Short mmCIF file of C-alpha atoms in Angstrom, two decimals:
data_model
loop_
_atom_site.label_atom_id
_atom_site.label_comp_id
_atom_site.label_asym_id
_atom_site.label_seq_id
_atom_site.Cartn_x
_atom_site.Cartn_y
_atom_site.Cartn_z
CA MET A 92 73.04 85.62 114.77
CA ARG A 93 76.40 84.35 116.42
CA ARG A 94 78.67 82.27 114.37
CA ILE A 95 80.81 80.29 115.75
CA CYS A 96 84.56 80.12 113.26
CA THR A 97 87.61 78.68 112.58
CA VAL A 98 90.30 80.49 111.12
CA CYS A 99 94.11 78.95 111.01
CA PHE A 100 97.45 80.30 109.99
CA ILE A 101 100.04 77.82 108.83
CA GLU A 102 104.14 78.20 109.33
CA ARG A 103 106.59 76.74 106.72
CA GLU A 104 110.77 77.85 106.08
CA GLY A 105 109.61 80.99 108.32
CA LYS A 106 106.68 81.67 105.99
CA ILE A 107 103.09 82.45 106.72
CA LEU A 108 100.25 81.03 104.48
CA LEU A 109 97.25 83.12 104.10
CA GLY A 110 94.49 83.12 101.28
CA LYS A 111 93.05 86.41 99.86
CA LYS A 112 89.40 86.26 99.81
CA LYS A 113 87.70 85.99 96.34
CA ARG A 114 84.29 85.44 96.85
CA GLY A 115 82.50 86.13 100.04
CA PHE A 116 82.58 88.09 103.66
CA GLY A 117 85.95 89.70 103.10
CA THR A 118 86.29 89.52 99.37
CA GLY A 119 89.81 91.23 98.33
CA ARG A 120 91.53 90.44 102.42
CA TRP A 121 94.34 88.27 103.29
CA ASN A 122 93.76 85.88 105.79
CA GLY A 123 94.00 82.64 107.08
CA PHE A 124 91.54 79.64 106.06
CA GLY A 125 88.97 78.49 107.65
CA GLY A 126 85.22 80.18 108.41
CA LYS A 127 81.63 78.90 109.71
CA MET A 128 81.33 75.60 111.94
CA GLU A 129 78.46 73.41 110.33
CA PRO A 130 76.01 71.85 112.94
CA GLY A 131 77.88 69.44 115.71
CA GLU A 132 80.64 69.56 113.73
CA GLU A 133 84.02 69.41 116.38
CA VAL A 134 86.08 72.57 115.91
CA PHE A 135 89.46 70.87 114.69
CA GLU A 136 87.15 68.47 112.31
CA SER A 137 85.95 72.21 111.22
CA MET A 138 89.02 73.76 110.53
CA LYS A 139 89.99 70.90 108.80
CA ARG A 140 87.48 70.31 107.17
CA GLU A 141 88.15 74.15 105.56
CA ALA A 142 91.37 73.10 104.84
CA MET A 143 90.77 70.34 102.62
CA GLU A 144 87.82 72.99 100.54
CA GLU A 145 89.84 75.87 100.75
CA PHE A 146 93.75 75.17 100.26
CA SER A 147 93.73 70.84 99.74
CA LEU A 148 95.93 70.91 102.82
CA GLU A 149 95.38 68.24 104.49
CA LEU A 150 95.53 68.80 109.05
CA ASN A 151 96.92 66.92 111.77
CA ALA A 152 96.57 67.31 115.39
CA ASP A 153 99.17 67.03 117.22
CA ARG A 154 100.64 69.49 114.04
CA VAL A 155 98.11 72.52 114.72
CA HIS A 156 97.50 74.34 118.38
CA LYS A 157 94.58 76.33 119.08
CA VAL A 158 96.25 79.64 119.98
CA GLY A 159 93.17 82.62 120.29
CA GLU A 160 90.16 82.92 121.06
CA LEU A 161 88.82 86.23 118.71
CA ASP A 162 84.71 87.77 119.28
CA PHE A 163 83.50 89.92 116.52
CA LYS A 164 80.90 92.91 116.66
CA VAL A 165 80.33 93.78 112.86
CA LEU A 166 77.86 96.84 113.18
CA ASP A 167 76.27 96.75 109.21
CA ASN A 168 76.01 93.42 108.57
CA SER A 169 72.95 91.74 108.99
CA ASP A 170 74.29 87.97 108.13
CA TRP A 171 77.84 88.26 110.40
CA ASN A 172 77.09 90.61 112.55
CA GLU A 173 78.40 88.14 115.88
CA ILE A 174 81.42 86.10 114.85
CA PHE A 175 83.19 84.16 117.89
CA VAL A 176 86.69 82.45 115.84
CA HIS A 177 88.85 80.29 117.42
CA VAL A 178 92.31 80.59 115.68
CA TYR A 179 95.11 77.92 115.29
CA TYR A 180 98.49 78.08 114.27
CA GLY A 181 101.12 75.15 112.76
CA THR A 182 102.92 72.94 110.36
CA CYS A 183 101.75 70.64 107.61
CA ASP A 184 103.05 69.15 104.76
CA GLY A 185 101.42 69.50 101.02
CA GLU A 186 100.71 72.13 98.77
CA ALA A 187 98.30 74.74 99.55
CA ILE A 188 95.80 74.58 96.10
CA GLU A 189 94.12 77.94 94.56
CA SER A 190 90.85 76.88 95.11
CA GLU A 191 86.80 78.96 94.16
CA GLU A 192 86.84 81.28 97.43
CA LEU A 193 90.84 81.38 98.21
CA LEU A 194 94.67 82.72 96.13
CA PRO A 195 97.06 81.50 98.31
CA GLY A 196 100.60 83.17 99.30
CA TRP A 197 103.34 82.72 101.90
CA PHE A 198 104.93 85.85 103.24
CA ASP A 199 107.70 86.17 105.10
CA LYS A 200 106.99 86.82 109.36
CA ASP A 201 107.95 90.42 108.25
CA LYS A 202 105.81 91.13 105.27
CA ILE A 203 102.78 90.15 106.71
CA PRO A 204 100.53 92.58 103.97
CA TYR A 205 98.48 94.14 107.28
CA ASP A 206 96.93 97.16 105.10
CA GLU A 207 95.56 94.39 102.47
CA MET A 208 93.34 92.63 106.28
CA TRP A 209 90.72 92.93 108.37
CA VAL A 210 92.01 96.24 110.29
CA ASP A 211 92.06 94.42 113.59
CA ASP A 212 95.01 91.71 112.49
CA ILE A 213 97.42 93.96 113.34
CA TYR A 214 96.79 93.86 117.09
CA TRP A 215 96.52 89.71 117.56
CA ILE A 216 98.63 88.35 114.78
CA PRO A 217 101.79 89.33 116.35
CA MET A 218 101.02 87.64 119.55
CA LEU A 219 100.30 84.41 116.76
CA LEU A 220 103.67 85.24 115.42
CA GLU A 221 105.38 85.17 118.86
CA GLY A 222 103.99 81.47 120.01
CA LYS A 223 101.37 83.81 122.43
CA LYS A 224 97.99 82.80 123.06
CA PHE A 225 95.46 85.77 123.32
CA LYS A 226 91.61 86.39 123.33
CA GLY A 227 90.58 89.45 122.12
CA SER A 228 87.52 91.61 121.07
CA PHE A 229 86.30 93.98 118.47
CA ILE A 230 83.91 95.96 117.46
CA LEU A 231 84.32 96.88 113.42
CA THR A 232 82.21 97.57 110.02
CA GLU A 233 82.18 95.02 107.10
CA SER A 234 83.94 98.96 105.28
CA ASN A 235 87.08 97.51 107.80
CA VAL A 236 86.69 100.69 110.46
CA LEU A 237 87.88 99.88 113.85
CA SER A 238 85.58 101.10 116.22
CA GLU A 239 86.84 99.25 119.36
CA TRP A 240 89.40 96.50 120.41
CA LYS A 241 90.85 94.83 123.25
CA VAL A 242 93.79 91.82 123.09
CA GLU A 243 95.13 90.31 126.06
CA GLU A 244 97.54 87.08 126.16
CA VAL A 245 96.27 84.50 128.10
CA THR A 246 97.87 81.22 129.35
CA SER A 247 94.55 78.97 128.84
CA PHE A 248 90.92 78.76 127.38
CA GLY A 249 88.55 77.77 129.52
CA GLU A 250 85.12 75.83 127.93
CA GLY A 251 82.59 76.81 126.28
CA VAL A 252 82.42 77.59 122.50
#
């Protein structure tokens, strides 16, 4: 089943907000916040809902922008075997508060904990941090082994998913 998801990265004072997953798919890994879209939900509304649920943050559409699209195939997970992710980046006010799902952490841009993240992140997060737009595709396992990947810089995103 193909899941449509969002992930967002917030920058403040040269640091990036990440969340350490406490349960479910990706437990123990740092990532941006986000999750699967609900039926009928618009992309930004989904991300806004996830920001409130996971970190008690209020997102503003003028301060957070789409920067990427990622397509994943997870070889050994029947529930999460195909994932399409809309990636956003920006700023927001407020303090990130720990939730049942995520522990917040602020990281210097040059100290991102890639060794505690999904193995694909090192291929596209640097592009996000440089202000580039990108599309990527990855084939990996839930145990974090990457077998194929491709990331390219783009100038815009087409309509569709």
